[in-house]
Coordinates of C-alpha atoms (C1' of nucleotides) in Angstrom, one line a residue:
Chain H
M55 CA -20.9 6.5 -22.9
K56 CA -22.7 9.6 -24.0
K57 CA -19.4 11.4 -24.2
T58 CA -17.9 8.7 -26.4
I59 CA -20.8 8.9 -28.8
F60 CA -20.4 12.7 -29.0
V61 CA -16.6 12.5 -29.5
F62 CA -17.0 9.9 -32.3
S63 CA -19.7 11.9 -34.0
S64 CA -17.8 15.1 -34.0
L65 CA -14.7 13.3 -35.3
I66 CA -16.6 11.7 -38.1
V67 CA -17.8 15.2 -39.0
A68 CA -14.3 16.5 -38.8
L69 CA -13.1 13.7 -41.0
L70 CA -15.7 14.4 -43.6
A71 CA -14.8 18.1 -43.6
L72 CA -11.2 17.2 -44.2
F73 CA -12.2 14.9 -47.0
Q74 CA -14.1 17.7 -48.7
L75 CA -11.2 20.1 -48.0
S76 CA -8.8 17.7 -49.6
K77 CA -11.0 17.4 -52.7
Y78 CA -11.2 21.2 -52.8
S79 CA -7.5 21.6 -52.6
Y80 CA -7.0 18.9 -55.2
T81 CA -8.9 21.0 -57.7
T82 CA -7.7 24.5 -56.7
G83 CA -4.3 23.7 -55.3
D84 CA -4.6 26.1 -52.4
L85 CA -3.6 23.7 -49.7
S86 CA -0.9 21.1 -50.1
I87 CA -1.9 17.5 -49.6
E88 CA 0.9 17.1 -47.1
I89 CA -0.6 19.6 -44.7
I90 CA -4.0 17.9 -44.8
I91 CA -2.4 14.5 -44.2
A92 CA -0.4 15.9 -41.3
A93 CA -3.5 17.4 -39.8
I94 CA -5.4 14.1 -40.1
A95 CA -2.4 12.3 -38.6
I96 CA -2.3 14.6 -35.6
I97 CA -6.1 14.5 -35.1
F98 CA -6.2 10.7 -35.0
L99 CA -3.1 10.4 -32.9
C100 CA -4.8 12.6 -30.3
L101 CA -8.0 10.6 -30.7
G102 CA -6.2 7.3 -30.1
I103 CA -4.6 8.7 -26.9
Y104 CA -7.9 10.0 -25.7
L105 CA -9.9 6.9 -26.4
N106 CA -7.3 4.7 -24.8
K107 CA -7.1 6.8 -21.7
K108 CA -10.9 6.6 -21.4
S109 CA -11.0 2.9 -21.7
L110 CA -8.1 2.3 -19.3
H111 CA -9.7 4.5 -16.6
K112 CA -12.9 2.5 -16.8
T113 CA -11.3 -0.9 -16.6
T114 CA -8.6 -0.2 -14.1
P115 CA -9.0 3.0 -12.0
I116 CA -5.5 4.4 -11.7
T117 CA -6.1 6.8 -8.9
T118 CA -7.7 4.7 -6.1
K119 CA -9.9 7.2 -4.3
V120 CA -11.0 7.1 -0.7
D121 CA -14.5 5.9 -0.1
Y122 CA -15.6 8.5 2.4
E123 CA -19.1 7.1 2.5
K124 CA -17.7 3.8 3.8
I125 CA -15.9 5.7 6.5
E126 CA -19.2 7.1 7.7
K127 CA -20.9 3.8 7.4
L128 CA -18.4 2.3 9.7
G129 CA -18.9 5.1 12.2
I130 CA -15.3 6.2 12.1
S131 CA -14.9 9.8 13.2
K132 CA -12.6 12.4 11.6
R133 CA -10.0 12.1 14.3
E134 CA -10.1 8.3 14.4
Y135 CA -9.5 8.3 10.6
E136 CA -6.5 10.6 11.0
V137 CA -5.0 8.2 13.4
L138 CA -5.8 5.3 11.1
V139 CA -3.9 7.1 8.3
E140 CA -0.8 7.5 10.5
I141 CA -1.0 3.9 11.6
S142 CA -0.8 2.9 7.9
K143 CA 2.3 5.0 7.6
G144 CA 3.9 2.8 10.1
L145 CA 4.0 5.2 13.0
S146 CA 3.9 4.1 16.7
N147 CA 1.3 5.5 19.1
R148 CA 3.8 7.8 20.6
E149 CA 4.8 9.2 17.2
I150 CA 1.2 9.7 16.2
A151 CA 0.6 11.5 19.5
E152 CA 3.5 13.9 18.8
K153 CA 2.3 14.5 15.3
L154 CA -1.3 15.3 16.3
F155 CA -0.3 17.2 19.5
V156 CA -2.1 15.0 21.9
T157 CA -1.1 12.4 24.5
E158 CA -0.3 8.8 23.7
S159 CA -3.3 7.9 25.9
T160 CA -5.6 9.7 23.5
I161 CA -4.2 7.9 20.6
K162 CA -4.7 4.6 22.3
T163 CA -8.3 5.4 22.8
H164 CA -8.7 6.3 19.1
V165 CA -6.8 3.2 18.0
S166 CA -9.0 1.0 20.2
N167 CA -12.1 2.5 18.7
V168 CA -10.8 2.1 15.1
L169 CA -10.0 -1.5 15.8
V170 CA -13.5 -2.2 17.0
K171 CA -15.1 -0.4 14.1
L172 CA -12.9 -2.3 11.6
N173 CA -13.5 -5.5 13.5
S174 CA -9.8 -6.0 13.9
K175 CA -7.6 -7.4 16.7
R176 CA -4.4 -5.6 15.6
R177 CA -3.4 -2.5 13.8
T178 CA -1.9 -4.5 11.0
Q179 CA -5.2 -6.2 10.4
A180 CA -6.9 -2.8 10.5
I181 CA -4.6 -1.6 7.8
K182 CA -5.5 -4.6 5.6
K183 CA -9.2 -4.2 6.1
A184 CA -9.1 -0.5 5.6
K185 CA -7.5 -1.0 2.2
E186 CA -10.1 -3.7 1.3
Y187 CA -12.8 -1.2 2.2
H188 CA -11.0 1.5 0.0
I189 CA -10.7 3.6 3.1
L190 CA -7.0 3.9 2.6
T191 CA -5.2 4.3 -0.6
S192 CA -3.0 1.3 -1.1
Chain V
M960 CA 13.3 4.7 -23.6
K961 CA 15.1 2.9 -26.4
K962 CA 11.9 1.4 -27.5
T963 CA 10.2 4.7 -27.7
I964 CA 12.9 6.1 -29.9
F965 CA 12.7 3.1 -32.1
V966 CA 8.9 3.4 -32.5
F967 CA 9.1 7.1 -33.2
S968 CA 11.8 6.7 -35.8
S969 CA 10.0 3.9 -37.6
L970 CA 6.8 5.9 -37.6
I971 CA 8.5 9.0 -39.1
V972 CA 9.9 6.7 -41.8
A973 CA 6.4 5.3 -42.4
L974 CA 5.0 8.8 -42.6
L975 CA 7.5 9.9 -45.1
A976 CA 6.8 6.8 -47.2
L977 CA 3.1 7.7 -47.2
F978 CA 3.9 11.2 -48.2
Q979 CA 5.8 9.9 -51.2
L980 CA 3.0 7.5 -52.0
S981 CA 0.5 10.3 -51.9
K982 CA 2.6 12.4 -54.3
Y983 CA 3.0 9.4 -56.6
S984 CA -0.7 8.7 -56.6
Y985 CA -1.3 12.4 -57.2
T986 CA 0.5 12.3 -60.5
T987 CA -0.5 8.8 -61.7
G988 CA -4.0 8.6 -60.1
D989 CA -3.6 5.0 -59.2
L990 CA -4.6 5.4 -55.6
S991 CA -7.4 7.7 -54.5
I992 CA -6.4 10.3 -51.9
E993 CA -9.3 9.2 -49.7
I994 CA -7.8 5.8 -49.2
I995 CA -4.4 7.2 -48.3
I996 CA -5.9 9.6 -45.8
A997 CA -7.9 6.8 -44.3
A998 CA -4.8 4.7 -44.0
I999 CA -3.0 7.5 -42.3
A1000 CA -5.9 8.0 -39.9
I1001 CA -6.0 4.4 -38.9
I1002 CA -2.2 4.2 -38.5
F1003 CA -2.1 7.2 -36.2
L1004 CA -5.1 6.1 -34.3
C1005 CA -3.4 2.9 -33.5
L1006 CA -0.2 4.8 -32.7
G1007 CA -2.0 7.0 -30.3
I1008 CA -3.5 4.0 -28.5
Y1009 CA -0.2 2.2 -28.4
L1010 CA 1.8 5.2 -27.1
N1011 CA -0.8 5.9 -24.4
K1012 CA -0.8 2.3 -23.3
K1013 CA 2.9 2.4 -23.0
S1014 CA 3.1 5.6 -21.0
L1015 CA 0.3 4.6 -18.7
H1016 CA 2.0 1.3 -18.0
K1017 CA 5.2 3.0 -17.1
T1018 CA 3.7 5.7 -14.8
T1019 CA 1.2 3.5 -13.1
P1020 CA 1.6 -0.2 -13.5
I1021 CA -1.8 -1.8 -13.4
T1022 CA -0.7 -5.3 -12.4
T1023 CA 1.8 -4.6 -9.6
K1024 CA 4.2 -7.5 -9.7
V1025 CA 6.5 -8.6 -6.9
D1026 CA 10.1 -7.4 -7.4
Y1027 CA 11.9 -10.6 -6.5
E1028 CA 15.3 -9.1 -7.3
K1029 CA 14.7 -6.4 -4.7
I1030 CA 14.0 -9.1 -2.1
E1031 CA 17.3 -10.7 -2.9
K1032 CA 19.0 -7.3 -2.8
L1033 CA 17.7 -6.7 0.7
G1034 CA 18.9 -10.1 1.7
I1035 CA 15.5 -11.3 2.8
S1036 CA 15.4 -15.1 2.8
K1037 CA 12.5 -17.3 1.6
R1038 CA 11.2 -18.0 5.0
E1039 CA 11.5 -14.4 6.1
Y1040 CA 9.5 -13.3 3.1
E1041 CA 6.8 -15.8 3.9
V1042 CA 6.6 -14.3 7.4
L1043 CA 6.5 -10.8 5.9
V1044 CA 3.5 -11.7 3.7
E1045 CA 1.6 -13.0 6.7
I1046 CA 2.4 -9.9 8.6
S1047 CA 0.9 -7.8 5.8
K1048 CA -2.2 -10.0 6.1
G1049 CA -2.6 -8.7 9.6
L1050 CA -1.7 -11.9 11.4
S1051 CA -0.1 -12.0 14.9
N1052 CA 3.2 -13.8 15.6
R1053 CA 1.2 -16.6 17.2
E1054 CA -1.1 -17.0 14.2
I1055 CA 1.8 -17.0 11.8
A1056 CA 3.6 -19.6 13.9
E1057 CA 0.5 -21.9 13.7
K1058 CA 0.1 -21.3 10.0
L1059 CA 3.8 -22.1 9.2
F1060 CA 4.0 -25.0 11.8
V1061 CA 6.8 -23.5 13.8
T1062 CA 7.0 -21.9 17.3
E1063 CA 6.2 -18.2 18.0
S1064 CA 9.9 -17.9 19.0
T1065 CA 11.0 -18.7 15.5
I1066 CA 8.6 -16.2 14.0
K1067 CA 9.9 -13.5 16.3
T1068 CA 13.4 -14.2 15.0
H1069 CA 12.2 -14.0 11.4
V1070 CA 10.3 -10.8 12.2
S1071 CA 13.3 -9.2 13.8
N1072 CA 15.5 -10.0 10.8
V1073 CA 12.9 -8.6 8.4
L1074 CA 12.7 -5.4 10.4
V1075 CA 16.5 -5.0 10.3
K1076 CA 16.6 -5.7 6.5
L1077 CA 13.7 -3.3 5.8
N1078 CA 15.2 -0.7 8.2
S1079 CA 12.0 -0.6 10.2
K1080 CA 11.2 -0.3 13.8
R1081 CA 7.7 -1.8 13.6
R1082 CA 5.8 -4.3 11.5
T1083 CA 3.5 -1.6 10.3
Q1084 CA 6.5 0.3 9.0
A1085 CA 7.8 -2.8 7.4
I1086 CA 4.5 -3.3 5.6
K1087 CA 4.7 0.3 4.3
K1088 CA 8.3 0.0 3.1
A1089 CA 7.8 -3.4 1.6
K1090 CA 5.0 -2.0 -0.6
E1091 CA 7.2 0.9 -1.5
Y1092 CA 9.8 -1.5 -2.6
H1093 CA 7.2 -3.5 -4.6
I1094 CA 8.0 -6.5 -2.5
L1095 CA 4.4 -6.8 -1.5
T1096 CA 1.4 -6.3 -3.7
S1097 CA -0.6 -3.4 -2.4
Chain J
dT380 C1' -31.1 23.3 27.3
dT381 C1' -30.7 18.7 27.1
dG382 C1' -29.0 14.6 24.9
dA383 C1' -25.9 12.4 21.7
dC384 C1' -21.1 12.4 20.0
dA385 C1' -16.5 13.6 19.6
dT386 C1' -12.3 14.6 21.7
dT387 C1' -9.3 14.6 25.2
dC388 C1' -6.8 12.4 29.2
dA389 C1' -5.9 9.4 33.0
dT390 C1' -4.9 4.9 35.6
dA391 C1' -4.2 0.2 35.8
dC392 C1' -3.8 -3.7 33.7
dT393 C1' -2.9 -7.6 30.2
dA394 C1' -1.2 -9.0 25.8
dA395 C1' 1.7 -8.7 22.2
dA396 C1' 5.8 -7.2 19.9
dG397 C1' 10.4 -6.7 19.6
dT398 C1' 15.7 -7.1 21.2
dA399 C1' 19.7 -9.5 22.3
dC400 C1' 21.8 -12.9 22.7
dT401 C1' 23.0 -18.3 22.2
dA402 C1' 22.8 -22.5 19.8
dA403 C1' 21.6 -26.6 17.3
dA404 C1' 20.0 -28.9 13.0
dT405 C1' 19.6 -28.6 8.0
dC406 C1' 21.1 -27.7 3.4
dA407 C1' 23.4 -26.3 -0.6
dT408 C1' 28.0 -25.5 -2.5
dT409 C1' 32.6 -25.7 -3.2
Chain Z
dA1311 C1' 34.1 -33.1 4.2
dA1312 C1' 34.2 -28.3 5.4
dT1313 C1' 32.0 -23.8 4.9
dG1314 C1' 28.4 -20.5 5.0
dA1315 C1' 23.7 -19.4 5.0
dT1316 C1' 19.1 -20.8 6.5
dT1317 C1' 15.9 -22.4 9.6
dT1318 C1' 14.7 -23.5 13.9
dA1319 C1' 14.3 -22.6 19.0
dG1320 C1' 15.3 -21.0 23.4
dT1321 C1' 15.8 -17.5 27.6
dA1322 C1' 15.4 -13.1 29.5
dC1323 C1' 14.3 -8.8 28.9
dT1324 C1' 12.3 -4.1 27.4
dT1325 C1' 9.1 -1.8 24.8
dT1326 C1' 4.9 -1.1 22.6
dA1327 C1' 0.1 -2.2 21.8
dG1328 C1' -4.3 -2.8 23.3
dT1329 C1' -8.4 -3.2 27.0
dA1330 C1' -11.3 -1.5 30.4
dT1331 C1' -13.1 2.1 32.8
dG1332 C1' -14.0 6.6 34.2
dA1333 C1' -14.3 11.4 33.5
dA1334 C1' -13.9 16.3 31.8
dT1335 C1' -14.7 19.3 27.9
dG1336 C1' -16.7 20.9 23.5
dT1337 C1' -20.1 20.7 19.7
dC1338 C1' -24.2 20.6 17.6
dA1339 C1' -28.8 19.7 16.6
dA1340 C1' -33.5 18.6 18.4

DNA sequence: TTGACATTCATACTAAAGTACTAAATCATT
DNA sequence: AATGATTTAGTACTTTAGTATGAATGTCAA
């Protein structure tokens, strides 16, 4: 909000400056009106893009970020989270084991722990809940 | 892409028209330069907002809609899709069976068919692929 | 250094998921 | 009325997932 006010203020100043410049050039003929108009057009085009980007980011976050605090709150460890990520990619326990260079048995342990911590009965349910908690990017 | 070209073209025309108008007013003094500049500023502000909204919608659709054509393309039937939706909600075969008032055996058949059609080995992989295909809302 | 966790792995088991068929009833379409 | 696709359901089987339990190792802070 502070930034928006700042941007607006500085643009009003810039606009006034251009008005003065246009008046000055009107009398002296140093700068052509076309150039001034073009400059104003470009400035306001950029302003429109900037303002729109701001508002869109606020209403609908485009890049859904991972809520790491929530992961901690749920007591999910670093390794358990790694496993959860691989689960959401559709990998089997064996495939995850190969990817993380551990045995399938270890993965099973991690998966069981994750299921308890996400209060889920199945890995599919865990995926769904993890996305609801913003632990996984959908 | 066609729309973008059209919008750009029409705006270049509008810009040229304004240029001519500014020249006209310069000689006759009917319209003040300030008003013309203000008009240009407003037009390009709106243009910036419009273009940005367009581009953002294209790169990252805010309301992810279901691509029903893709479902057809993949040969997934109505019932199979229903099962797929329930899978993504984290339900087990038995739970899906109860929800859809059929036997678990039937659900297994549907699941198997969906897995083949989505070229997946597991239901978790099917969920991932379905979301990539915009068949399921993430 | 002792305790609390995290990570690893194992065994043994149960439950669920998935495959590969077969087959019958339904339903829309030509 | 015949055809093809859908939906349903079954059996028998293999594979994967998940539980329960115990135990070894490593880490890190109190």
